[in-house]
mmCIF file with all atom_site columns, C-alpha atoms in Angstrom:
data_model
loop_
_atom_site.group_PDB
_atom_site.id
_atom_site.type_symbol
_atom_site.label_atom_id
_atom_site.label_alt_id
_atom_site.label_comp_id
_atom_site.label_asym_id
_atom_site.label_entity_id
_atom_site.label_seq_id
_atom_site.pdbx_PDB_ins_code
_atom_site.Cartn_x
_atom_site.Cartn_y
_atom_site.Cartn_z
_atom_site.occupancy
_atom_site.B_iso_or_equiv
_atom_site.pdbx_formal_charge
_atom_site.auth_seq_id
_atom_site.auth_comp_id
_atom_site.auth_asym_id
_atom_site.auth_atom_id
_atom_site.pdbx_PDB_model_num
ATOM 1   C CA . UNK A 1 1   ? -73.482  -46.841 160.490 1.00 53.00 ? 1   UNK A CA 1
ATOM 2   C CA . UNK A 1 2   ? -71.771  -49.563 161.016 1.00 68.00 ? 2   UNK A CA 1
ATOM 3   C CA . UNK A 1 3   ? -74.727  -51.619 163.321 1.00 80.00 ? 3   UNK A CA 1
ATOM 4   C CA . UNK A 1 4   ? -76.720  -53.682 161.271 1.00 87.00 ? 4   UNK A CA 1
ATOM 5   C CA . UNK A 1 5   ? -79.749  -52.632 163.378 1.00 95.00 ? 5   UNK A CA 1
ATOM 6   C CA . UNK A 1 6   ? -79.550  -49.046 162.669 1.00 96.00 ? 6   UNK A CA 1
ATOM 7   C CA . UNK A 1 7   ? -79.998  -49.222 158.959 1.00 96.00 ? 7   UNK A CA 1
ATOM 8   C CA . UNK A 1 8   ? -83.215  -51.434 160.138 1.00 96.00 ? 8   UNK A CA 1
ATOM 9   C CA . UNK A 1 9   ? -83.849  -48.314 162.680 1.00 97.00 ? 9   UNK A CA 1
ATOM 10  C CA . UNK A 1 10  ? -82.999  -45.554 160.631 1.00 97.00 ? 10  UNK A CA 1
ATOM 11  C CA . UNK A 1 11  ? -85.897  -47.429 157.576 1.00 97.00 ? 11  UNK A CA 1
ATOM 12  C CA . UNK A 1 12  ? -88.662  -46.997 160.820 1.00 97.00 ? 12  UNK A CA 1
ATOM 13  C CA . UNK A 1 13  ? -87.879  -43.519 161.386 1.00 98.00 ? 13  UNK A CA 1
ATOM 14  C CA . UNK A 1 14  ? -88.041  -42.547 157.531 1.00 97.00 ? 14  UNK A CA 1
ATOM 15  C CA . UNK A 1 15  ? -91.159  -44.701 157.173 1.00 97.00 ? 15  UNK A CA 1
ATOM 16  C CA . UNK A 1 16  ? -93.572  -41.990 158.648 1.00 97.00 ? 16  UNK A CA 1
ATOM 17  C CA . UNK A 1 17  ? -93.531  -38.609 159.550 1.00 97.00 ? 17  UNK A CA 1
ATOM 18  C CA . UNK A 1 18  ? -93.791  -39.467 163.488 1.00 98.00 ? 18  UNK A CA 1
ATOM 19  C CA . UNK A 1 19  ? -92.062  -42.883 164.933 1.00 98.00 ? 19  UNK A CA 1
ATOM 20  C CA . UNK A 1 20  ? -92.775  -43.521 168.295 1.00 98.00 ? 20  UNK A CA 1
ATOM 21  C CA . UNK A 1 21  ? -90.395  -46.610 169.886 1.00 98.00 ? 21  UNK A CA 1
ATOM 22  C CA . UNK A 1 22  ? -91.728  -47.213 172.715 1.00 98.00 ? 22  UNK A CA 1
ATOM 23  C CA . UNK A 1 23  ? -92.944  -50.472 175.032 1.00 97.00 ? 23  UNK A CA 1
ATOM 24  C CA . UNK A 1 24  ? -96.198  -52.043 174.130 1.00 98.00 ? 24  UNK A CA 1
ATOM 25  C CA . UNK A 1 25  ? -98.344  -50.444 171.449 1.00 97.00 ? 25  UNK A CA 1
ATOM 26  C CA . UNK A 1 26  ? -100.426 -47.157 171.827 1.00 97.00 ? 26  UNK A CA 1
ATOM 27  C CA . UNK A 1 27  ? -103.771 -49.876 172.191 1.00 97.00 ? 27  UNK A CA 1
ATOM 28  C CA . UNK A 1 28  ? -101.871 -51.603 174.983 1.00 97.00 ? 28  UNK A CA 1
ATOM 29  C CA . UNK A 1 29  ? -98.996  -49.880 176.633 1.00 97.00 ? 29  UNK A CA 1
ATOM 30  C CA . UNK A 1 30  ? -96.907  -51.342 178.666 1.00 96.00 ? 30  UNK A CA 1
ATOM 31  C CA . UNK A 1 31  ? -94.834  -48.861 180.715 1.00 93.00 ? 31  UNK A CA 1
ATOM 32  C CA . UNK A 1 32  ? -96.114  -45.881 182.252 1.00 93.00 ? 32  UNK A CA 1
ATOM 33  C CA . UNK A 1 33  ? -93.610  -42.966 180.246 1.00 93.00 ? 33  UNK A CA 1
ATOM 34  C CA . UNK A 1 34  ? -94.208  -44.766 176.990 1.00 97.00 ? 34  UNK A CA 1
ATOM 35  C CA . UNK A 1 35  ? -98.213  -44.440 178.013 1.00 97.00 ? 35  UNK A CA 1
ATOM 36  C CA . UNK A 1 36  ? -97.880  -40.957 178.818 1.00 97.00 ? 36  UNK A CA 1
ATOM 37  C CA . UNK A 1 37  ? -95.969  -39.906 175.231 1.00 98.00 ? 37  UNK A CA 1
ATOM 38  C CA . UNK A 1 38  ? -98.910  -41.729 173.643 1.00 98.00 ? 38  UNK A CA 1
ATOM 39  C CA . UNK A 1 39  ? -102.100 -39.787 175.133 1.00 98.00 ? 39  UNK A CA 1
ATOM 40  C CA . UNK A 1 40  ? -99.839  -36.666 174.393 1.00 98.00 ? 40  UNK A CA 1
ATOM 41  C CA . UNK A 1 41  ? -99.897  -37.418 170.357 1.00 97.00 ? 41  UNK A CA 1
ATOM 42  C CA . UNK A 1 42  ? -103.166 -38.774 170.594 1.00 96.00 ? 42  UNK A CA 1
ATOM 43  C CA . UNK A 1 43  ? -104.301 -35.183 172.543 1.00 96.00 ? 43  UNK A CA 1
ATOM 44  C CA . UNK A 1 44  ? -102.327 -32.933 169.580 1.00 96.00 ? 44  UNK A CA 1
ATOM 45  C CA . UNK A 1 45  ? -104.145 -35.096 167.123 1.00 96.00 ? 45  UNK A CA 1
ATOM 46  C CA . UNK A 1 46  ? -100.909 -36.227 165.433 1.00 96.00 ? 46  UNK A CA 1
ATOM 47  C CA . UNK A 1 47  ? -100.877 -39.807 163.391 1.00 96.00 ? 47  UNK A CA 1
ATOM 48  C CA . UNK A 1 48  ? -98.387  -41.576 164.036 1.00 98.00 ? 48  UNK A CA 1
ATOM 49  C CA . UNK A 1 49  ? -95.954  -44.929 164.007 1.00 98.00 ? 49  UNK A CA 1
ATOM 50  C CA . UNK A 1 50  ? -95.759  -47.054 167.207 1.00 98.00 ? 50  UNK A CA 1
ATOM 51  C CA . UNK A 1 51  ? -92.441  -49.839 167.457 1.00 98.00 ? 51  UNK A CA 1
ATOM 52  C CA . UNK A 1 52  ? -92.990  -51.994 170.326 1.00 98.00 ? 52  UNK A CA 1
ATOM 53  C CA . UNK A 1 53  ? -89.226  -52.272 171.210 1.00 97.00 ? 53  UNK A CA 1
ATOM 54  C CA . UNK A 1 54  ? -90.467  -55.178 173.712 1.00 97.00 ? 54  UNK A CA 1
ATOM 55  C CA . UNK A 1 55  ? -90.907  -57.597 170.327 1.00 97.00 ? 55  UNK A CA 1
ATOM 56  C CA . UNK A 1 56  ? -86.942  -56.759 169.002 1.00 96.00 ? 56  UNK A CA 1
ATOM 57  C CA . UNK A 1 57  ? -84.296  -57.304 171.436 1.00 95.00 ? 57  UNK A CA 1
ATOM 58  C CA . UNK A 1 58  ? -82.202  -55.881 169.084 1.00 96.00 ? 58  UNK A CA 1
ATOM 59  C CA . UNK A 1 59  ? -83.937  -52.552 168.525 1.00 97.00 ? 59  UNK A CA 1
ATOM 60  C CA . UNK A 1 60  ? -84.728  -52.308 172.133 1.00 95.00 ? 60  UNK A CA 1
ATOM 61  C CA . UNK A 1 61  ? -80.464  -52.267 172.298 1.00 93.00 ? 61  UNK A CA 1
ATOM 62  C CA . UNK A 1 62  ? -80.421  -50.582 169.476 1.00 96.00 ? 62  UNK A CA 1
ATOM 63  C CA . UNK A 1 63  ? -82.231  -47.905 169.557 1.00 96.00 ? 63  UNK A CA 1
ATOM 64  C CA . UNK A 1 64  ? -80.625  -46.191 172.512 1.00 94.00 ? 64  UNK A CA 1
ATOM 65  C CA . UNK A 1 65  ? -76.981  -46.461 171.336 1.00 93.00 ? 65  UNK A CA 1
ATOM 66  C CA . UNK A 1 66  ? -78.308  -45.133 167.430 1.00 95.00 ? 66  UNK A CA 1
ATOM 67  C CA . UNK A 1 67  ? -79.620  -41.571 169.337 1.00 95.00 ? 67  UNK A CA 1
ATOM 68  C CA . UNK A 1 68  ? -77.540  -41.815 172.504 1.00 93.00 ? 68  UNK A CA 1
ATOM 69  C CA . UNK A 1 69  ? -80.310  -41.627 174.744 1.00 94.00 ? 69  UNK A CA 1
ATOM 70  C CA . UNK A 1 70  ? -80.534  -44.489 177.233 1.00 91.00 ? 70  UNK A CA 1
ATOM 71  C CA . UNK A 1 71  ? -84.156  -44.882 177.669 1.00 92.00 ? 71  UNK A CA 1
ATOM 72  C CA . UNK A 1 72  ? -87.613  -46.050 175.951 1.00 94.00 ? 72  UNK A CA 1
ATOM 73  C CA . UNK A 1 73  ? -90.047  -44.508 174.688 1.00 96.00 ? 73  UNK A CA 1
ATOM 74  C CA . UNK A 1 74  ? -88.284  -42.300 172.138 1.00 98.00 ? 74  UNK A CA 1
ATOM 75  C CA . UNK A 1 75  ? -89.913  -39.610 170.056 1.00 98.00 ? 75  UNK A CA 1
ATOM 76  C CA . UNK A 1 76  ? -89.324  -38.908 166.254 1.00 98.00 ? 76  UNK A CA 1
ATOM 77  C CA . UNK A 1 77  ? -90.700  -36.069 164.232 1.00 97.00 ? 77  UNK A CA 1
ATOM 78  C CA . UNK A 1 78  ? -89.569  -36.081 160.373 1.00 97.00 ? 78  UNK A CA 1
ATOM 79  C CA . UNK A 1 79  ? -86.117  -38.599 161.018 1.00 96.00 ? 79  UNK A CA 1
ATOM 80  C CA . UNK A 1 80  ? -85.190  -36.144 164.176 1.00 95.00 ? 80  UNK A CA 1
ATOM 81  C CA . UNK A 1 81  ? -84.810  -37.130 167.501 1.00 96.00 ? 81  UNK A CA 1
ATOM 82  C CA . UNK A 1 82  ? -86.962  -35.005 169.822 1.00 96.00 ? 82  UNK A CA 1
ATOM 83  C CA . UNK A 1 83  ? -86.615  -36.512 173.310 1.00 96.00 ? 83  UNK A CA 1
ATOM 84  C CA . UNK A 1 84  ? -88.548  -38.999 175.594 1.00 95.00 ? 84  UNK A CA 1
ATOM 85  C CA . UNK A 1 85  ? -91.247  -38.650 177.764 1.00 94.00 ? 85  UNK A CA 1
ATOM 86  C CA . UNK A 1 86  ? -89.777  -36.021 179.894 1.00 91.00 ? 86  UNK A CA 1
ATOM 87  C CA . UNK A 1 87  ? -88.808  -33.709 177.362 1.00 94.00 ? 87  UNK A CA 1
ATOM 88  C CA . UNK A 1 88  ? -92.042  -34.470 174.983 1.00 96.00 ? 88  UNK A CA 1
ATOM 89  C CA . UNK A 1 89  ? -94.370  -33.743 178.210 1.00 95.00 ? 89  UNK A CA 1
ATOM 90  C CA . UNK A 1 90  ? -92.454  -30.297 178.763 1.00 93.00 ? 90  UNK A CA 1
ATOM 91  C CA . UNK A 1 91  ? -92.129  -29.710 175.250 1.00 95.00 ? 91  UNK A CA 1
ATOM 92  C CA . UNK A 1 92  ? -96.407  -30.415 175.382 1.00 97.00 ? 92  UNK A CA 1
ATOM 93  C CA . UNK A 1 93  ? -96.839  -28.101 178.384 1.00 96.00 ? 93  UNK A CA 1
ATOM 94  C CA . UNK A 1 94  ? -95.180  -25.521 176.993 1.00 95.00 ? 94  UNK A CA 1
ATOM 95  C CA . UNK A 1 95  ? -96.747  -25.125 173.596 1.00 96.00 ? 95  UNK A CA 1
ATOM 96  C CA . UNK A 1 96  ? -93.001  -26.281 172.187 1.00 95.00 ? 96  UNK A CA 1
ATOM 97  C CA . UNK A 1 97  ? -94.592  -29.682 170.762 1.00 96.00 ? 97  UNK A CA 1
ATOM 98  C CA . UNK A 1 98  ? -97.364  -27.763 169.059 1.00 96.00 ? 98  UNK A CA 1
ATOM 99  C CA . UNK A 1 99  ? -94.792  -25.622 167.303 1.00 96.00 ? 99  UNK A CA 1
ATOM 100 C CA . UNK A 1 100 ? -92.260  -28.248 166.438 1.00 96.00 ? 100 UNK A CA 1
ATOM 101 C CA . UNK A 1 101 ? -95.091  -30.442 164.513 1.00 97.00 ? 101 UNK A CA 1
ATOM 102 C CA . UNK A 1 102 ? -96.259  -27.257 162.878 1.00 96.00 ? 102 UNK A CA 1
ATOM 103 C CA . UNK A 1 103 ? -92.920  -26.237 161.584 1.00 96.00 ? 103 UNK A CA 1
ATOM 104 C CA . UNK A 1 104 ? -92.432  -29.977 160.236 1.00 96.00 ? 104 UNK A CA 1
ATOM 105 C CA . UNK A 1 105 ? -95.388  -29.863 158.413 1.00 96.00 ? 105 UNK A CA 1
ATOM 106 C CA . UNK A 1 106 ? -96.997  -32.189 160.493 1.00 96.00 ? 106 UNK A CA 1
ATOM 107 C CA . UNK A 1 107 ? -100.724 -32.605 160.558 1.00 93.00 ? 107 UNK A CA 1
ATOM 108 C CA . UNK A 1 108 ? -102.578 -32.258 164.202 1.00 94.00 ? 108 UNK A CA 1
ATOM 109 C CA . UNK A 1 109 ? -106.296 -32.614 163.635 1.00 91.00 ? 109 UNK A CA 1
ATOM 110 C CA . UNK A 1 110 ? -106.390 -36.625 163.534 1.00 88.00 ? 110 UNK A CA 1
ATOM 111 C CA . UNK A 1 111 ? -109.305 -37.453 165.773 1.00 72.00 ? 111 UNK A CA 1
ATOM 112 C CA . UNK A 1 112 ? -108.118 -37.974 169.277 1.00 57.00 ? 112 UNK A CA 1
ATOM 113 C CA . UNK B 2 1   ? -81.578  -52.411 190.448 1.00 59.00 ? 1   UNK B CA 1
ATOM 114 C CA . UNK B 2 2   ? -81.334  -49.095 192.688 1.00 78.00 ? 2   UNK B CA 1
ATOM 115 C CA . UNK B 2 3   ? -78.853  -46.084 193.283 1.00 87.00 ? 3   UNK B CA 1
ATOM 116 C CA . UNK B 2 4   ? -78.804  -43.657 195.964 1.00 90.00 ? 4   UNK B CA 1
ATOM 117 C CA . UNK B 2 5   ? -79.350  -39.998 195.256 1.00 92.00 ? 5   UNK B CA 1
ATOM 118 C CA . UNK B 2 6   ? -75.890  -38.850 196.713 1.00 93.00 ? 6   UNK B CA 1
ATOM 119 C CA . UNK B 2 7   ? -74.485  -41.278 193.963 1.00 93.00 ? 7   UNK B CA 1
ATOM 120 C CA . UNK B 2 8   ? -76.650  -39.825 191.152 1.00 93.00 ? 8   UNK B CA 1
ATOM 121 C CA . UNK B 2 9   ? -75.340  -36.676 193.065 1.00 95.00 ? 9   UNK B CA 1
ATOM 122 C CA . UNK B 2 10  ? -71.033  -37.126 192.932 1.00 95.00 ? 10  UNK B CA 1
ATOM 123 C CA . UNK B 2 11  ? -71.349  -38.682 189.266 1.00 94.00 ? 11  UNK B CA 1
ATOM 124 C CA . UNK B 2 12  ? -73.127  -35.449 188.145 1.00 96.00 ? 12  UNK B CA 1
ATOM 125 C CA . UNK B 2 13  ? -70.988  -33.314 190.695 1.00 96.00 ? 13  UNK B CA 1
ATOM 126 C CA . UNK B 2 14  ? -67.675  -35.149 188.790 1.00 96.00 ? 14  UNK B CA 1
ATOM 127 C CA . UNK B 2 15  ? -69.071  -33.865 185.452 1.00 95.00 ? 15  UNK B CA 1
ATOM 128 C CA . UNK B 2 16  ? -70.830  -30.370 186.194 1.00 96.00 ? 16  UNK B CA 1
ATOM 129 C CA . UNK B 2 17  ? -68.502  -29.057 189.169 1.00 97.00 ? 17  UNK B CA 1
ATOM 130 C CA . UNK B 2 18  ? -70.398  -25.979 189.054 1.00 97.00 ? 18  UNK B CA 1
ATOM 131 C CA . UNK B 2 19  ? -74.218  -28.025 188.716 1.00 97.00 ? 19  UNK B CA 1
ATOM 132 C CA . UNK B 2 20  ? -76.000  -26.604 191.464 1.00 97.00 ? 20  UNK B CA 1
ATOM 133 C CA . UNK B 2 21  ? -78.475  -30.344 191.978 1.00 97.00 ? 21  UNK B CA 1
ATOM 134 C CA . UNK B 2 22  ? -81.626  -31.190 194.023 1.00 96.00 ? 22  UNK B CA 1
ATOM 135 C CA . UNK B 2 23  ? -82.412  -34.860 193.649 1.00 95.00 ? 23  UNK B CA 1
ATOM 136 C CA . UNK B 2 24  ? -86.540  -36.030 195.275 1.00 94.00 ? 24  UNK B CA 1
ATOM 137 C CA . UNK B 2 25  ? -86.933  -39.688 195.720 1.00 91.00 ? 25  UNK B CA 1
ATOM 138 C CA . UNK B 2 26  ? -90.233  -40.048 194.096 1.00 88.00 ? 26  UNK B CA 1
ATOM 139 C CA . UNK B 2 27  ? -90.975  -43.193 195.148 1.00 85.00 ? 27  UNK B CA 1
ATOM 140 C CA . UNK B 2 28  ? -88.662  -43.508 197.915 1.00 85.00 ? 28  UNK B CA 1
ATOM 141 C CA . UNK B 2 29  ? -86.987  -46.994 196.343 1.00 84.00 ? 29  UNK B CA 1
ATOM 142 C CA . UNK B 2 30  ? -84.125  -45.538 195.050 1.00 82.00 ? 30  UNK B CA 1
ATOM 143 C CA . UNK B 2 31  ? -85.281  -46.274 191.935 1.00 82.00 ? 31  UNK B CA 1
ATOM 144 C CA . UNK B 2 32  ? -87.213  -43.777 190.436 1.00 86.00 ? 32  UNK B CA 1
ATOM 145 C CA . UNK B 2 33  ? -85.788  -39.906 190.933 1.00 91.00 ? 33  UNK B CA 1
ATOM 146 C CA . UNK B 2 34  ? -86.706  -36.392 189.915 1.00 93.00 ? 34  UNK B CA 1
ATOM 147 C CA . UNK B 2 35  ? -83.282  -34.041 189.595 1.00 95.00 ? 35  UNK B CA 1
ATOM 148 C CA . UNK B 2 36  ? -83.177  -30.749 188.941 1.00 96.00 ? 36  UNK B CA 1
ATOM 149 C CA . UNK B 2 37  ? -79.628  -29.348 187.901 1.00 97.00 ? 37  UNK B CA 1
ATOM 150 C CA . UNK B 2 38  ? -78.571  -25.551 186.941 1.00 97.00 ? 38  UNK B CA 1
ATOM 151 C CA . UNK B 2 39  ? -75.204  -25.058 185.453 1.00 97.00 ? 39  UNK B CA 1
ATOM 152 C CA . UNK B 2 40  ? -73.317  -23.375 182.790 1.00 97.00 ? 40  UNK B CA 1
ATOM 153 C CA . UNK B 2 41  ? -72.541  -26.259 180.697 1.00 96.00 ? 41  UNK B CA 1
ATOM 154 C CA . UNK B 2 42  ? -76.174  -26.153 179.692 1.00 97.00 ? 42  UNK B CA 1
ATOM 155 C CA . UNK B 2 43  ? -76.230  -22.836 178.069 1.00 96.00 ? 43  UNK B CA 1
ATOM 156 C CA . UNK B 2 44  ? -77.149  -22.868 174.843 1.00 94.00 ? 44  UNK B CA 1
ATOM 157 C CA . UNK B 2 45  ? -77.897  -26.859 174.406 1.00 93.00 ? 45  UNK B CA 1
ATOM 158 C CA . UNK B 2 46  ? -81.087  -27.994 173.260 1.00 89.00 ? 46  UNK B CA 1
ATOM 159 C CA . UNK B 2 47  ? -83.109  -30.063 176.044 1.00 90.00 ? 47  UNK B CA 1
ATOM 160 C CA . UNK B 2 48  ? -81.724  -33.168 174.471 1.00 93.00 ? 48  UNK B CA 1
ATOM 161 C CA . UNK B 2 49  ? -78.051  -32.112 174.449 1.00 93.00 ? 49  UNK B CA 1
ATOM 162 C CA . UNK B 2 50  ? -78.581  -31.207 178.120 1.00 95.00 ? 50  UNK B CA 1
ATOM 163 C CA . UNK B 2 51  ? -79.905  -34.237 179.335 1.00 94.00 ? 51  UNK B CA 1
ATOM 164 C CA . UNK B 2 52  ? -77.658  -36.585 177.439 1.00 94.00 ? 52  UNK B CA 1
ATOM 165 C CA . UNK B 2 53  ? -74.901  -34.841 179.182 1.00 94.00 ? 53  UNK B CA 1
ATOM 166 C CA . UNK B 2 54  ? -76.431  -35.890 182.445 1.00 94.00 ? 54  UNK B CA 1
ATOM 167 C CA . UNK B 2 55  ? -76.767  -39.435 181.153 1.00 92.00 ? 55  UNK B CA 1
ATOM 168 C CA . UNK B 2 56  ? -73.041  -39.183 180.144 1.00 92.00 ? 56  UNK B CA 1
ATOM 169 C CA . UNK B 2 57  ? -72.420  -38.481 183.633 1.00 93.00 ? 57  UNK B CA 1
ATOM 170 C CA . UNK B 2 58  ? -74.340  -41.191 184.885 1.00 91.00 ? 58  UNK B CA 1
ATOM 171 C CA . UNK B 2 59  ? -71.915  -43.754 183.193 1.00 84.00 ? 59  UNK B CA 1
ATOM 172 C CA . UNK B 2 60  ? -74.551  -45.938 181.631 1.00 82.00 ? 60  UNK B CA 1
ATOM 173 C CA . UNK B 2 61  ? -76.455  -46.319 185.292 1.00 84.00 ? 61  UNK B CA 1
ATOM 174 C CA . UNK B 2 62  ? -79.375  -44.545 183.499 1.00 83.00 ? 62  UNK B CA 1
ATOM 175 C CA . UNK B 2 63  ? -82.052  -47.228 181.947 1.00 78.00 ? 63  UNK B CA 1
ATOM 176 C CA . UNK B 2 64  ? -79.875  -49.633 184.263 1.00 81.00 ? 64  UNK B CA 1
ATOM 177 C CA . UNK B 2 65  ? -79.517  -49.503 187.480 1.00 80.00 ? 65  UNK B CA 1
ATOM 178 C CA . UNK B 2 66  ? -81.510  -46.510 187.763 1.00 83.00 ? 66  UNK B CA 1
ATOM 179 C CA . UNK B 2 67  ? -84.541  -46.794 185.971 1.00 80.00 ? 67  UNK B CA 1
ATOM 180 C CA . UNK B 2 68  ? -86.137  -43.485 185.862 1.00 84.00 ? 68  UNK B CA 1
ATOM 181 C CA . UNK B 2 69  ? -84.712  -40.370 186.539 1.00 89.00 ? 69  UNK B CA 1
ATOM 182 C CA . UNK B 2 70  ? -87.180  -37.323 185.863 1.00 89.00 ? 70  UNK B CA 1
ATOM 183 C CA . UNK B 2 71  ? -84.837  -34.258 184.182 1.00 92.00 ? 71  UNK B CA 1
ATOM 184 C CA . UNK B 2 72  ? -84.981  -30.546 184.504 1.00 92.00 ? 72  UNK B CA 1
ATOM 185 C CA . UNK B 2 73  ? -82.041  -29.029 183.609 1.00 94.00 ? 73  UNK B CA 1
ATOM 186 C CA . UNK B 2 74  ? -81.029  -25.499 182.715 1.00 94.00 ? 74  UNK B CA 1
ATOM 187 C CA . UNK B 2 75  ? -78.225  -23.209 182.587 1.00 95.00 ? 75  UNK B CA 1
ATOM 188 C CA . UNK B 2 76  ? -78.531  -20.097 185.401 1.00 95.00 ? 76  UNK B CA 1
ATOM 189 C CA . UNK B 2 77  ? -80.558  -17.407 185.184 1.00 88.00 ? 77  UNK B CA 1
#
């Protein structure tokens, strides 16, 4: 870990049991795949934590080299890497999501 | 900030000889794609693994040059 901005990454992903980085903030977002992985947590009733990558540059950067995955938003679930909105809508569809946040322990009955 | 599909096509075709590939221009700007792509280098990979393999192939185009790029890979039946 030798990028100074993946400690700072790595701190956002352990702070909560879900990290979404994404563009905008789940009130206001600004990008159409980042919107999309938002009304699919908000629809499986998961809490979660939003970083708006558009306020830090460096994360923005940062981010996609730290998970080798070249685009935003990116999806978290207890420190692991699950995919972005392509893979978290197909994951949704197929029950897959469901399962994953079950298995982690994660709650789903936050009100939509 | 666009790519033709037969591009997107040869870089993945470089990396997955045997991918069998069907690109759709969704929005027809060159810009925003939809690929589906079978081959054996899948089997076995999570959905992640897969798809950064396509990004590998992609040289760093994806999130650049091409902006969105829909993903639906598998290995064959």
């Amino acid at each position: 870990m030798d990028n100074p901005v993946f400690a700072q990454i790595q701190a956002k992903i352990d702070a909560s049991p879900v990290v979404l980085f994404m563009k905008g903030n789940p009130m206001f977002p600004q990008c159409g795949f980042s919107a999309r992985v938002v009304q699919i947590l908000k629809h499986s009733g998961v809490n979660f934590a939003s970083v708006n990558v558009l306020e830090d540059p460096e994360i923005r950067d940062g981010i996609k080299a730290f998970s080798d995955w070249p685009t935003i938003p990116q999806l978290y679930v207890k420190g692991e890497f699950v995919g972005g909105c392509d893979i978290v809508t197909e994951m949704f569809q197929s029950g897959e999501l469901q399962t994953l946040l079950a298995e982690k322990g994660v709650s789903q009955d936050a009100a939509a | 900030m666009a790519m033709p599909a037969s591009e997107i096509e040869a870089l993945i075709k470089a990396a997955l000889p045997d991918a069998q590939i069907t690109i759709e221009d969704l929005a027809g700007d060159n810009d925003h794609f939809a690929a589906t792509i079978i081959s054996e280098a899948f089997r076995g990979m999570s959905r992640v693994r897969q798809h950064q393999l396509v990004y590998a192939a992609l040289k760093g185009n994806m999130g650049g040059a091409l902006h969105a790029l829909a993903l639906q890979t598998s290995a064959p039946e």
